[in-house]
mmCIF file of C-alpha atoms and ligand atoms in Angstrom:
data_model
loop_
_atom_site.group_PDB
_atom_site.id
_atom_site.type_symbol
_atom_site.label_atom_id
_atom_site.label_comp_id
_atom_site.label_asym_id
_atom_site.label_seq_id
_atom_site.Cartn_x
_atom_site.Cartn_y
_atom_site.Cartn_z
ATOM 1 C CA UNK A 1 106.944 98.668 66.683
ATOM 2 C CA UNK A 2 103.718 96.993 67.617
ATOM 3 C CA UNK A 3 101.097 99.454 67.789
ATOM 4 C CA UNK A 4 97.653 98.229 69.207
ATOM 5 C CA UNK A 5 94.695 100.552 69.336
ATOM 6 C CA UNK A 6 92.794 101.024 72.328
ATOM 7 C CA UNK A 7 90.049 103.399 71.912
ATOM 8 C CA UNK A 8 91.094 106.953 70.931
ATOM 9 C CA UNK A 9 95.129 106.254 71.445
ATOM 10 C CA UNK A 10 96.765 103.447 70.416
ATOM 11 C CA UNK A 11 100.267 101.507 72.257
ATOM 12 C CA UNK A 12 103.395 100.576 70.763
ATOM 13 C CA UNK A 13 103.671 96.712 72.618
ATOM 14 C CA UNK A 14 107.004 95.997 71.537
ATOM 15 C CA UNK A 15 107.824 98.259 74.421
ATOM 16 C CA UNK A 16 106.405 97.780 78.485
ATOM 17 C CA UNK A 17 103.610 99.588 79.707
ATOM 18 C CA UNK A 18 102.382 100.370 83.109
ATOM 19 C CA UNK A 19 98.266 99.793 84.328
ATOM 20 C CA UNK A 20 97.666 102.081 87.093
ATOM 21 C CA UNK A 21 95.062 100.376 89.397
ATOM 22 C CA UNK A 22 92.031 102.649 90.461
ATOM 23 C CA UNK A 23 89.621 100.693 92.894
ATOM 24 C CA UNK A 24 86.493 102.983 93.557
ATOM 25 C CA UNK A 25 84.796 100.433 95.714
ATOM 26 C CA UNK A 26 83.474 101.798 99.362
ATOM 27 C CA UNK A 27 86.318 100.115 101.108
ATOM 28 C CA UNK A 28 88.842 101.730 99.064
ATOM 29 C CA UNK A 29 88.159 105.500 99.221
ATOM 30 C CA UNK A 30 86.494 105.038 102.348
ATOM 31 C CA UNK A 31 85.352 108.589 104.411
ATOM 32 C CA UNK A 32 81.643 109.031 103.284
ATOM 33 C CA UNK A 33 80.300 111.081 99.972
ATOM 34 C CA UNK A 34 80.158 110.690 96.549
ATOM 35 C CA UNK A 35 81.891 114.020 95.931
ATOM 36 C CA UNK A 36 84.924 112.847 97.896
ATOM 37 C CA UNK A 37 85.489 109.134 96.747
ATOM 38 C CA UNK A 38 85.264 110.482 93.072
ATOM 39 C CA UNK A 39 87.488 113.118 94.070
ATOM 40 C CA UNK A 40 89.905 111.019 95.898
ATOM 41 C CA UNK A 41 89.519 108.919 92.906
ATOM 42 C CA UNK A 42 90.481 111.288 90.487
ATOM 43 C CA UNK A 43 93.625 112.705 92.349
ATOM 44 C CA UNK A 44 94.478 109.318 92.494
ATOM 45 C CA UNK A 45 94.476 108.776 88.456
ATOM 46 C CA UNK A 46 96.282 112.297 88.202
ATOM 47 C CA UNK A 47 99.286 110.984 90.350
ATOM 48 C CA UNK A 48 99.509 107.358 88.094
ATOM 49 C CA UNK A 49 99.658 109.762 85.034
ATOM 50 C CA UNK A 50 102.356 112.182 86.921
ATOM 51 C CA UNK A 51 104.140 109.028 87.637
ATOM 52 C CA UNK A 52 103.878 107.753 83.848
ATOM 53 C CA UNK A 53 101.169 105.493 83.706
ATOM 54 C CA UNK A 54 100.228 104.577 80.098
ATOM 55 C CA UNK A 55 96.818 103.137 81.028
ATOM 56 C CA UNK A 56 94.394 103.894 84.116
ATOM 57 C CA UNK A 57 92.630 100.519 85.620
ATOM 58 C CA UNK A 58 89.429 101.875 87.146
ATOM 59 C CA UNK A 59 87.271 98.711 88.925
ATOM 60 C CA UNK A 60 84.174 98.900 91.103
ATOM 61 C CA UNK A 61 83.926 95.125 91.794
ATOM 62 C CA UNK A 62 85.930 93.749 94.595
ATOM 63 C CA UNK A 63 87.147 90.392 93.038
ATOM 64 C CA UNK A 64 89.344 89.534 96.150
ATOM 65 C CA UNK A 65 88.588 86.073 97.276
ATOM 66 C CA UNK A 66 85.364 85.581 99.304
ATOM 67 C CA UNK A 67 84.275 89.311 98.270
ATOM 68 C CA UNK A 68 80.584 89.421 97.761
ATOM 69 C CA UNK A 69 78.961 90.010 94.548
ATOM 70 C CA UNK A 70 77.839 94.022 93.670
ATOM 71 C CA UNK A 71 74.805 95.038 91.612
ATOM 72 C CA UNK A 72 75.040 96.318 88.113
ATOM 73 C CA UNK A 73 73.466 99.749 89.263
ATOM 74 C CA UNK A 74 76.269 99.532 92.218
ATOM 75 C CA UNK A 75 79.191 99.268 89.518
ATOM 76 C CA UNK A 76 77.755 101.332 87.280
ATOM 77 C CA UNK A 77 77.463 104.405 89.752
ATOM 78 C CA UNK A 78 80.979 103.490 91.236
ATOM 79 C CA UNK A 79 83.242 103.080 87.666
ATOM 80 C CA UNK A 80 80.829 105.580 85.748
ATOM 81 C CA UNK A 81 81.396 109.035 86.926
ATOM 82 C CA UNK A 82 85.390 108.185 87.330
ATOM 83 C CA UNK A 83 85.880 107.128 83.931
ATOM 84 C CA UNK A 84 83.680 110.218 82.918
ATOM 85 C CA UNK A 85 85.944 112.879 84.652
ATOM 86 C CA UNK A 86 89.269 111.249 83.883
ATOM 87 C CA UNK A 87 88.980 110.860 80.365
ATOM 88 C CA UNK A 88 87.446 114.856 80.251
ATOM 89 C CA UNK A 89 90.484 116.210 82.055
ATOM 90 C CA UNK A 90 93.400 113.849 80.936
ATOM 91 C CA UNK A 91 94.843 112.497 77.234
ATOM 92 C CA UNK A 92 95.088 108.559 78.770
ATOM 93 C CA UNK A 93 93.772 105.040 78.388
ATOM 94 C CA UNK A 94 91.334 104.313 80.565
ATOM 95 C CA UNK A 95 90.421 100.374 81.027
ATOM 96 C CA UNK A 96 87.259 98.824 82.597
ATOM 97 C CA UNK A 97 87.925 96.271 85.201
ATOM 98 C CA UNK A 98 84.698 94.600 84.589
ATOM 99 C CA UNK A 99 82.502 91.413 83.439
ATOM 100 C CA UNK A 100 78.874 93.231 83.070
ATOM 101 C CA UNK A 101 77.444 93.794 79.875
ATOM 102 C CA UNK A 102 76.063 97.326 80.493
ATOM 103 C CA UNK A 103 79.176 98.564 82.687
ATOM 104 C CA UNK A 104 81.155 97.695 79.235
ATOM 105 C CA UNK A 105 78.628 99.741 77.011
ATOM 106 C CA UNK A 106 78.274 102.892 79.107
ATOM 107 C CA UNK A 107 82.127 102.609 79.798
ATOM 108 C CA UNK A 108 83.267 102.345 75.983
ATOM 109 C CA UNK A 109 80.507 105.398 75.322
ATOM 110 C CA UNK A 110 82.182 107.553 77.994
ATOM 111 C CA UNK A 111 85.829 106.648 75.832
ATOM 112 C CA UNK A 112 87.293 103.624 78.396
ATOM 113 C CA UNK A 113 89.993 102.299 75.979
ATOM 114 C CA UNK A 114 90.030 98.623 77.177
ATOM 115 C CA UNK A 115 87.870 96.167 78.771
ATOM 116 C CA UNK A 116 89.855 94.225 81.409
ATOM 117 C CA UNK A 117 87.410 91.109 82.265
ATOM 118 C CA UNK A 118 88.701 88.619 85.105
ATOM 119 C CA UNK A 119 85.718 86.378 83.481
ATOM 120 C CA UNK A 120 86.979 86.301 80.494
ATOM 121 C CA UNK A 121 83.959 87.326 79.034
ATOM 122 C CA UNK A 122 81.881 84.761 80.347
ATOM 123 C CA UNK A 123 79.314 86.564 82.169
ATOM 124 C CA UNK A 124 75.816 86.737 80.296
ATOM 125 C CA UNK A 125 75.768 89.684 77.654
ATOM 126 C CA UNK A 126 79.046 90.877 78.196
ATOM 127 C CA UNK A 127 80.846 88.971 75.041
ATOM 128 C CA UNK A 128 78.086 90.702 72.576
ATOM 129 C CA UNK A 129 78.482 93.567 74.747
ATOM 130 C CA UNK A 130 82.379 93.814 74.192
ATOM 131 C CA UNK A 131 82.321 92.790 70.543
ATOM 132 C CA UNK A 132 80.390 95.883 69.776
ATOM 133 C CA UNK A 133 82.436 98.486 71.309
ATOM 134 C CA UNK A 134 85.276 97.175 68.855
ATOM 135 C CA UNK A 135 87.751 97.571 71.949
ATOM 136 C CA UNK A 136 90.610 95.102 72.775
ATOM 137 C CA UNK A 137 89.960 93.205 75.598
ATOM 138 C CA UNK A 138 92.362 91.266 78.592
ATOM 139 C CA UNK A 139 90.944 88.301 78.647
ATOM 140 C CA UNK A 140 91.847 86.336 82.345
ATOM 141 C CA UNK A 141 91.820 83.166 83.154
ATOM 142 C CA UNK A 142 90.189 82.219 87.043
ATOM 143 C CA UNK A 143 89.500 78.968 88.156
ATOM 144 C CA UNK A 144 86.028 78.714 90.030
ATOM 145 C CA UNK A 145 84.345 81.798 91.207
ATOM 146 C CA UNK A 146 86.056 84.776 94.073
ATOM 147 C CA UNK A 147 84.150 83.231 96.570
ATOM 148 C CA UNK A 148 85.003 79.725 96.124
ATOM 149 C CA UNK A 149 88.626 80.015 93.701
ATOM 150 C CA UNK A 150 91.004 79.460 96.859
ATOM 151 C CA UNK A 151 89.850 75.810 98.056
ATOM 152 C CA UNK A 152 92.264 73.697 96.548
ATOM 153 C CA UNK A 153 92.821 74.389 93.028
ATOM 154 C CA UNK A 154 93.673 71.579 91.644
ATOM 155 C CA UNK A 155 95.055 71.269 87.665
ATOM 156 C CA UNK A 156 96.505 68.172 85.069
ATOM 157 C CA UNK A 157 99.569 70.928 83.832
ATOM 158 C CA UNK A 158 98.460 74.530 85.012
ATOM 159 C CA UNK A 159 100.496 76.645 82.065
ATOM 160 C CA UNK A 160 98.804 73.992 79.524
ATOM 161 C CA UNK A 161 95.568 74.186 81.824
ATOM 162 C CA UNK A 162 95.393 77.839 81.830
ATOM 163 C CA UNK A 163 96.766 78.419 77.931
ATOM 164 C CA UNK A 164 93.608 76.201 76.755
ATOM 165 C CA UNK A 165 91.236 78.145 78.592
ATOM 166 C CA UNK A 166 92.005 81.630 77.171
ATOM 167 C CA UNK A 167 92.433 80.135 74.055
ATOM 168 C CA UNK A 168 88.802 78.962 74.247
ATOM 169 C CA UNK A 169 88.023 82.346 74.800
ATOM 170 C CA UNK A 170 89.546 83.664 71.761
ATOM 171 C CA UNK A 171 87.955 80.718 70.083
ATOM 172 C CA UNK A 172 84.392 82.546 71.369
ATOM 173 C CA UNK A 173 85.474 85.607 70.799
ATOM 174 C CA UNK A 174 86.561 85.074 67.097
ATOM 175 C CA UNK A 175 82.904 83.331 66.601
ATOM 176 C CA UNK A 176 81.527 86.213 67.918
ATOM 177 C CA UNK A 177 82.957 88.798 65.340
ATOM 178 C CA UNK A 178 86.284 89.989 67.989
ATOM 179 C CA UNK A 179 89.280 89.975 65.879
ATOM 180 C CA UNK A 180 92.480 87.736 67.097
ATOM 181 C CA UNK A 181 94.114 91.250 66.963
ATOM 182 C CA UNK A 182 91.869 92.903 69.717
ATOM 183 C CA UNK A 183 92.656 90.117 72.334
ATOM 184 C CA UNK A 184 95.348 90.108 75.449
ATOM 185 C CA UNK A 185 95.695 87.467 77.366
ATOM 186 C CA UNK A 186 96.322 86.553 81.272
ATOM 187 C CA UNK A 187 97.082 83.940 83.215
ATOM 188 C CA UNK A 188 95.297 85.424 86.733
ATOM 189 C CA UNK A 189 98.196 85.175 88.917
ATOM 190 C CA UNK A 190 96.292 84.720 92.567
ATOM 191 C CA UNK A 191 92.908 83.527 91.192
ATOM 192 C CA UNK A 192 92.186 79.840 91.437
ATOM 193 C CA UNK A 193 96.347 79.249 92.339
ATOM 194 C CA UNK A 194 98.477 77.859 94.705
ATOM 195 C CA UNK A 195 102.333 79.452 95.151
ATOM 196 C CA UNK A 196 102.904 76.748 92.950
ATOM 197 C CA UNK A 197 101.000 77.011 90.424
ATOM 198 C CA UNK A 198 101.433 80.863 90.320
ATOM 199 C CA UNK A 199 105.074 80.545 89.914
ATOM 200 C CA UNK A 200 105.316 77.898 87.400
ATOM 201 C CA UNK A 201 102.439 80.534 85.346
ATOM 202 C CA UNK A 202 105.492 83.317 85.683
ATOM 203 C CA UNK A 203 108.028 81.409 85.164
ATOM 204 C CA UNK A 204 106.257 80.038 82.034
ATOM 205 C CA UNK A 205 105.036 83.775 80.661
ATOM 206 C CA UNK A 206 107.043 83.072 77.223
ATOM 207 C CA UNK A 207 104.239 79.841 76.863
ATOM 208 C CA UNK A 208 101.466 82.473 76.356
ATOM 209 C CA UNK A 209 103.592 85.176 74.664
ATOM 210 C CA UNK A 210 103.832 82.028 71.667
ATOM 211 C CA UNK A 211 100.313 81.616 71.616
ATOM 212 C CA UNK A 212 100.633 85.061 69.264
ATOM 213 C CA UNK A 213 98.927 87.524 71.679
ATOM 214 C CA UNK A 214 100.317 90.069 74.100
ATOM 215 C CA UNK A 215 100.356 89.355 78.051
ATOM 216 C CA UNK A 216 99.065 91.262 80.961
ATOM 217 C CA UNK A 217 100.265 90.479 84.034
ATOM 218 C CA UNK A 218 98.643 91.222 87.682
ATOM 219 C CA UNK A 219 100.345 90.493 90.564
ATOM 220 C CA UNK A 220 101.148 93.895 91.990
ATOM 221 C CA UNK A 221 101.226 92.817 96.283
ATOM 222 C CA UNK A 222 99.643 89.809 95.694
ATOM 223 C CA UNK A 223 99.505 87.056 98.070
ATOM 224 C CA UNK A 224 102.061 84.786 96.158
ATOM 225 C CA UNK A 225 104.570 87.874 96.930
ATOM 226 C CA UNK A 226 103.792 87.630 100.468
ATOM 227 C CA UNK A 227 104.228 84.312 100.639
ATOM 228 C CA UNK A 228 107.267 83.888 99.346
ATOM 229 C CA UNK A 229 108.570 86.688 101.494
ATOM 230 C CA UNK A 230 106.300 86.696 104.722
ATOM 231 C CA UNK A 231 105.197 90.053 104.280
ATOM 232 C CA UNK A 232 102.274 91.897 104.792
ATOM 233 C CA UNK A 233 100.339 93.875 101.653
ATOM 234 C CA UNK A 234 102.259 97.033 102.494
ATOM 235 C CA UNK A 235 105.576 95.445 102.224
ATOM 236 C CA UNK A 236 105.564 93.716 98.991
ATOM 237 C CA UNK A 237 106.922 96.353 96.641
ATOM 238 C CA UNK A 238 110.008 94.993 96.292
ATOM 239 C CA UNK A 239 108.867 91.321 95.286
ATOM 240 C CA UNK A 240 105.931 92.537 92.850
ATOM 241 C CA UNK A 241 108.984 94.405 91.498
ATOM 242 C CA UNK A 242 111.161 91.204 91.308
ATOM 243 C CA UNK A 243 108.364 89.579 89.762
ATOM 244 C CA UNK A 244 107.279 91.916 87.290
ATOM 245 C CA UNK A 245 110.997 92.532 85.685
ATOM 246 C CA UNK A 246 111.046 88.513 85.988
ATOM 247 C CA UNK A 247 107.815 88.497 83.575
ATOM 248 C CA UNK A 248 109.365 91.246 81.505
ATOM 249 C CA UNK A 249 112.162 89.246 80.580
ATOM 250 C CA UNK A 250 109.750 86.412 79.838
ATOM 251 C CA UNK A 251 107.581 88.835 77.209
ATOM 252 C CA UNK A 252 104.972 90.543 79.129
ATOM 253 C CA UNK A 253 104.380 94.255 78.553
ATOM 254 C CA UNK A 254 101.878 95.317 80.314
ATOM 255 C CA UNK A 255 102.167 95.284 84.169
ATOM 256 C CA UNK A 256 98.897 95.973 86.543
ATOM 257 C CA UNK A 257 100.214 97.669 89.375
ATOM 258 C CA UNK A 258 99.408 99.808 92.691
ATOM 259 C CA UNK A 259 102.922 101.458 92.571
ATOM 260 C CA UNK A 260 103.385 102.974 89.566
ATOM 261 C CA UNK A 261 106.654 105.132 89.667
ATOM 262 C CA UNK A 262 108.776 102.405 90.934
ATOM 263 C CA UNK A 263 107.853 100.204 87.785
ATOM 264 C CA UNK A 264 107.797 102.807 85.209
ATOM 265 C CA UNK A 265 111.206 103.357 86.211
ATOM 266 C CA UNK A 266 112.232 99.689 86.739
ATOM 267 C CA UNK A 267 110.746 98.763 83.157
ATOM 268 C CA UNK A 268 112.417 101.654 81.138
ATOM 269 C CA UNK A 269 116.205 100.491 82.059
ATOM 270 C CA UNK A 270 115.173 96.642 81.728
ATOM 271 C CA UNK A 271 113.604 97.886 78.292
ATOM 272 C CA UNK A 272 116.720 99.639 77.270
ATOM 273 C CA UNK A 273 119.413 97.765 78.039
ATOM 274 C CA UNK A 274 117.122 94.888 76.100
ATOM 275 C CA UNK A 275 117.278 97.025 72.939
ATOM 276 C CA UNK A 276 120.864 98.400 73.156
ATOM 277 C CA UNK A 277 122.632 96.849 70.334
HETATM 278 C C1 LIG B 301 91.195 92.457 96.370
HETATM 279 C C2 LIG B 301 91.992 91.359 96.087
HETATM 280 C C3 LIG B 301 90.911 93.361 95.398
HETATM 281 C C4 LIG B 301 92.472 91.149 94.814
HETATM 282 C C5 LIG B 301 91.417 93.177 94.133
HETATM 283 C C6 LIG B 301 92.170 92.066 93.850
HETATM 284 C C7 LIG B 301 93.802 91.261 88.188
HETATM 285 C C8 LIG B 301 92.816 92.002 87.559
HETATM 286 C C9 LIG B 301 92.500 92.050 89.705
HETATM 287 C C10 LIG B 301 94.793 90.604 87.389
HETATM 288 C C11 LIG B 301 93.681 91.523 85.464
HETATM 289 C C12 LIG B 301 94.102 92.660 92.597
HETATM 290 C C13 LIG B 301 92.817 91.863 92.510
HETATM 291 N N1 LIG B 301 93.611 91.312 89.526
HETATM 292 N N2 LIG B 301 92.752 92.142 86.215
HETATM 293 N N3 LIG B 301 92.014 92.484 88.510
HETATM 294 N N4 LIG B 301 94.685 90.767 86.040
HETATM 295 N N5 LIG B 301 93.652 91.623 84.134
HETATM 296 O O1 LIG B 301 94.996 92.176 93.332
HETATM 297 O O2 LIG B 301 95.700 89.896 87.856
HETATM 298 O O3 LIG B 301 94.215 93.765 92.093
HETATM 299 S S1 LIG B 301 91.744 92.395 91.211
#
């Protein structure tokens, strides 16, 4: 057993777990009023849980590359109301894809379990911000910003690169009163990377596993996957899959992913046949 806490519910991390991912930004849920994108939202979050999700990844800022920057009142209105009607109708972990200061408050007040930052907390406020809540918190590592993270990455070792960067961040986050404890760590598969450099981050998961923390991983239909298979975004299950089970094996246990089912399912024989004795 490994239990961690995350707001009202807690995890055993010994065994894998499954992030659903819930975008509610205006491209995603995309035919007109509020009622129906937080309604599409929500039937959306219902089917993850059906399908065994242990935690519920709602985001309201697009962070794909070139994506332009949203206004707090923007992601505040977007993430609010869905983390607000999920956690009233369902007994689930709901996590904050976010880097603003007040989107963390209001979320952890409404009973969001986790605060998933792809800053890393670096974003004015948000560091005091998520030290109050008491929450865990994924911290990611990105190199350069969405808009400008795909020209050319360039790094000395990227594992050693990446591994000194978060821990940094828990160096920050231990000055500023977060417990070691509270803190998950990931390497940002697909933000700042090249093929190469996202493969030699999976294929070096156990690096970050020994760093004493547990590891996220996000590369559900990611670019990388496409790459390696030249397929489009709606064909990638099968390599996010391959992927996933390969990080798995290398310690991860928590997978952010579109396709929920599928992995549950994938993850519960890989983490059986691991504990048969
Ligand atoms: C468009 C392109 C929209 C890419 C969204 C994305 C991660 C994350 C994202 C991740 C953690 C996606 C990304 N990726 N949070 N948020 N780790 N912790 O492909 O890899 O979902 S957004």
């Amino acid at each position: 057993m490994s239990l961690m806490p995350f707001g009202d519910k807690s995890l055993d991390l010994s065994l894998p777990h499954v992030m659903g991912i819930l975008n509610v930004t205006p491209d995603s849920f995309s035919d007109g009023g509020a009622f129906s994108a937080l309604d599409a939202a929500f039937q959306q979050a219902d089917k993850m849980i059906r399908e065994g999700a242990s935690i519920i990844d709602v985001g309201g800022e697009s962070t794909r590359p070139g994506a332009v920057p949203v206004s707090t009142q923007q992601e505040l209105d977007r993430v609010l109301p869905v983390i607000e009607s999920i956690k009233k109708r369902f007994d689930i972990i709901v996590s904050v894809d976010t880097s603003t200061a007040d989107v963390i408050r209001n979320a952890s007040a409404l009973g969001a379990g986790l605060i998933n930052d792809v800053r890393a907390l670096e974003r004015e406020g948000s560091l005091q911000a998520a030290a109050q809540t008491n929450l865990p918190i994924c911290l990611m590592h990105m190199k350069g910003t969405p808009k400008t993270m795909q020209n050319s990455p360039e790094y000395t070792s990227v594992t050693d690169d990446v591994a000194d960067y978060l821990v940094s961040r828990v160096d920050v986050c231990e000055a500023e009163g977060i417990g070691r404890h509270r803190l998950i760590l990931d390497p940002g598969i697909g933000f700042g990377k090249t093929l190469t450099h996202n493969l030699s981050l999976l294929k070096n998961t156990k690096h970050f596993r020994k760093l004493g923390f547990h590891v996220l991983m996000g590369l559900s239909r990611k670019t990388m996957i496409g790459d390696v298979l030249s397929l489009p975004v709606e064909e990638r299950l099968y390599g996010t899959m391959g992927a996933n089970a390969s990080a798995y094996s290398k310690g991860a246990r928590i997978f952010r992913v579109h396709d929920v089912r599928p992995h549950v399912e994938m993850l519960a024989l890989m983490s059986r046949i691991e504990r048969e004795v």
